[in-house]
Tab-separated table of C-alpha atoms in Angstrom:
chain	number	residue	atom	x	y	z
A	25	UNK	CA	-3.955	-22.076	-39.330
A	26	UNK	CA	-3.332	-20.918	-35.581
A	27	UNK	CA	-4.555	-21.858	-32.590
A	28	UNK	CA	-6.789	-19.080	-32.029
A	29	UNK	CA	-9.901	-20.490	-30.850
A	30	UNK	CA	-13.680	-17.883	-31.787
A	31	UNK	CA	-16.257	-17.363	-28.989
A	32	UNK	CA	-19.430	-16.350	-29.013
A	33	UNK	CA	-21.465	-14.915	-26.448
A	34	UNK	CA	-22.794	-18.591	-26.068
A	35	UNK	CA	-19.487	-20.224	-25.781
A	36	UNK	CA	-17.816	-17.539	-23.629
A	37	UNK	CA	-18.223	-19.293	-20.481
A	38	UNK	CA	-16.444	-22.455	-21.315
A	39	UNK	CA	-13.688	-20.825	-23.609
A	40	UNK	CA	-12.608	-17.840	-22.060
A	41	UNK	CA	-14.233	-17.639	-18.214
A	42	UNK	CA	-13.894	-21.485	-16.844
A	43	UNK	CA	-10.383	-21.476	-18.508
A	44	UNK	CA	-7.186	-21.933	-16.125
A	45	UNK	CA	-4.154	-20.535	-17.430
A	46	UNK	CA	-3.874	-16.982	-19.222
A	47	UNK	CA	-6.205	-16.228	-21.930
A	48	UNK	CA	-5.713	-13.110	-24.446
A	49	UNK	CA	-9.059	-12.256	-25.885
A	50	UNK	CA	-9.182	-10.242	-28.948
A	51	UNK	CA	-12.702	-7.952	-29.326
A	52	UNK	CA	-12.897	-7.183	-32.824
A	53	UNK	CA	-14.840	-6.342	-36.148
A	54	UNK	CA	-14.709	-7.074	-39.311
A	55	UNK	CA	-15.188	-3.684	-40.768
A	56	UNK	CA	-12.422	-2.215	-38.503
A	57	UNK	CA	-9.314	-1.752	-39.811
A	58	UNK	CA	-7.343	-1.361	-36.946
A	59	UNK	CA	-8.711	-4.894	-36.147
A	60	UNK	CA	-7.207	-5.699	-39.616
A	61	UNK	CA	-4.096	-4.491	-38.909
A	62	UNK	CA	-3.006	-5.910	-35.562
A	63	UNK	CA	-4.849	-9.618	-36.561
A	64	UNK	CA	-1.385	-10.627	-37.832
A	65	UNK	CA	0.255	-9.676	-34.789
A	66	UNK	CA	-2.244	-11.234	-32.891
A	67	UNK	CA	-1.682	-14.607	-35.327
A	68	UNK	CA	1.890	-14.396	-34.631
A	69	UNK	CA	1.959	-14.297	-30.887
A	70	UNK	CA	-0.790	-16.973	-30.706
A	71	UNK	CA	1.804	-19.417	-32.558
A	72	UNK	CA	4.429	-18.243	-30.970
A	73	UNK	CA	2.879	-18.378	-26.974
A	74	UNK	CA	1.007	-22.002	-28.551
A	75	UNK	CA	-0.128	-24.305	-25.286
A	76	UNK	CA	0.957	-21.264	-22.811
A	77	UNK	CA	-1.756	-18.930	-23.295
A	78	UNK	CA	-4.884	-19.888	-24.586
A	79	UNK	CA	-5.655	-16.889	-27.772
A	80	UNK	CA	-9.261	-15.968	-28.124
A	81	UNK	CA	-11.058	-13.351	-30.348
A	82	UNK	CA	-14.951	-12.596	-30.111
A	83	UNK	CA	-16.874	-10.237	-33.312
A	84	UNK	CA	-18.865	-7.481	-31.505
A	85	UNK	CA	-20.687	-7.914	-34.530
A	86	UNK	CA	-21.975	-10.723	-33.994
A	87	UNK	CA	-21.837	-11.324	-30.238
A	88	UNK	CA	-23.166	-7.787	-27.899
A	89	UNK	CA	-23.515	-9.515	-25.052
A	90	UNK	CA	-20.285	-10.516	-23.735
A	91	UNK	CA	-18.517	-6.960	-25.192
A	92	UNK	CA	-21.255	-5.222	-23.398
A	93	UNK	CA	-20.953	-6.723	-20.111
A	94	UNK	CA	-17.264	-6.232	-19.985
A	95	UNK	CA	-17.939	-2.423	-20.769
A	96	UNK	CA	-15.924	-2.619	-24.678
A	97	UNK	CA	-16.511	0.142	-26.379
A	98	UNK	CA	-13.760	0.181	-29.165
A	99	UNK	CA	-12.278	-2.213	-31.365
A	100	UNK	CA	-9.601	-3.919	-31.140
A	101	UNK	CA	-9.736	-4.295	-27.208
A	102	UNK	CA	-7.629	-6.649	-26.212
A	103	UNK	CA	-8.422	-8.273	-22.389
A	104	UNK	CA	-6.177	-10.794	-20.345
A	105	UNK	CA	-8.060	-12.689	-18.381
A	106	UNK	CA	-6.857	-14.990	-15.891
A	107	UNK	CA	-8.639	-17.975	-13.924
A	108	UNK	CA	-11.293	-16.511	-16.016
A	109	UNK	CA	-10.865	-12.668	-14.891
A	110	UNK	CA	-9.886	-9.839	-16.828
A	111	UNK	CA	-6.650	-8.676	-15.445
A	112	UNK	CA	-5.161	-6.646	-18.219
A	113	UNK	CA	-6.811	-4.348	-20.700
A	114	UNK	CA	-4.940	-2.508	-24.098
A	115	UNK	CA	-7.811	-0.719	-26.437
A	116	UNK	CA	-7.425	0.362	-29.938
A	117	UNK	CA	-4.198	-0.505	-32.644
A	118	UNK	CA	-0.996	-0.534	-30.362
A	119	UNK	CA	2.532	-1.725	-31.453
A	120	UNK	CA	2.785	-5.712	-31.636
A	121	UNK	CA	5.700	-5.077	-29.051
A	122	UNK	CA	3.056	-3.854	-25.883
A	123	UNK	CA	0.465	-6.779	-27.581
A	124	UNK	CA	3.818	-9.197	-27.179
A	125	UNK	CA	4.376	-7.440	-23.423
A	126	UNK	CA	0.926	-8.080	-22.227
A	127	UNK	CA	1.356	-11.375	-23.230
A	128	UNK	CA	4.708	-12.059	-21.415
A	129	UNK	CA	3.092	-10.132	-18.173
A	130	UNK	CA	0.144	-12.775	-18.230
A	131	UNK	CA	2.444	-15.427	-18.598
A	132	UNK	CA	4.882	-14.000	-15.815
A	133	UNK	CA	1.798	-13.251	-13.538
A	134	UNK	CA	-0.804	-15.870	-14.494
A	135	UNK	CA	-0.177	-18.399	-12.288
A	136	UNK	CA	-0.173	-15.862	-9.509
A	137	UNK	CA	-3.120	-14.175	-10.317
A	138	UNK	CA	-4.745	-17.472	-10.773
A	139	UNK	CA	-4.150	-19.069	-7.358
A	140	UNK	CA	-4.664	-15.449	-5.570
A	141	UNK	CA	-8.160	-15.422	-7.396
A	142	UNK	CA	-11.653	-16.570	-5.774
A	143	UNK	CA	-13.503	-19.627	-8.163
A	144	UNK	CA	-16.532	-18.574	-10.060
A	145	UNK	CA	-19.666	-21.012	-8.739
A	146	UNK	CA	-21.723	-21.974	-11.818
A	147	UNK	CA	-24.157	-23.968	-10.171
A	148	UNK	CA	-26.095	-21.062	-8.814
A	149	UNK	CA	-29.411	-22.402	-7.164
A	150	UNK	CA	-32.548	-21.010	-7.358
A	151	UNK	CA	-35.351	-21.534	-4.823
């Protein structure tokens, strides 16, 4: 088992957008088999990166919301996001060494990007 943790468009805010450090999301299908082929890549890196970047994967299947509104419109996309905004963006089956590099990049970067980025206000009011 891995520590790759599945969103939904209902639990995207609290897994992937109010989360600190670097998160690699994984957009994805079931029926697509380039999805198939890079999951064990994707497996592998979340073990290996385990507690320094959080690894996420959403089903466009089953969630058209979030995909939508961050304009996916191929599987596998694979987004970095960091302090909850997507920084980095890879679409369709690359080699497990650029997955591995974009994951290095956030990890090199993250903290950066995280303190150079502007908070996301939740409690929006409404008069």
């Amino acid at each position: 088992m891995t520590n790759i943790v599945e969103a939904t468009d209902i639990s995207w805010e609290e897994v992937v957008e109010r989360s600190v450090g670097p998160t690699l999301v994984m957009f994805h299908s079931p029926a697509c088999p380039h999805c198939r082929m890079m999951m064990p890549s994707f497996e592998e890196y979340a073990r290996e990166f385990e507690g320094k970047v959080k690894f996420v994967r959403i089903n466009v299947m089953e969630n058209s919301f979030t995909p939508e509104r961050y304009g996916v419109m191929a599987t596998p996309t694979f987004k970095l996001f960091c302090g909850g905004r997507p920084v980095l963006e890879m679409v369709g089956a690359a080699g497990p060494s650029l997955l591995k590099k974009m994951v290095e990049d956030g990890l090199t970067s993250g903290a950066e990007c995280a303190r150079r980025s502007t908070p996301i206000d939740y409690n929006v009011g409404y008069v």
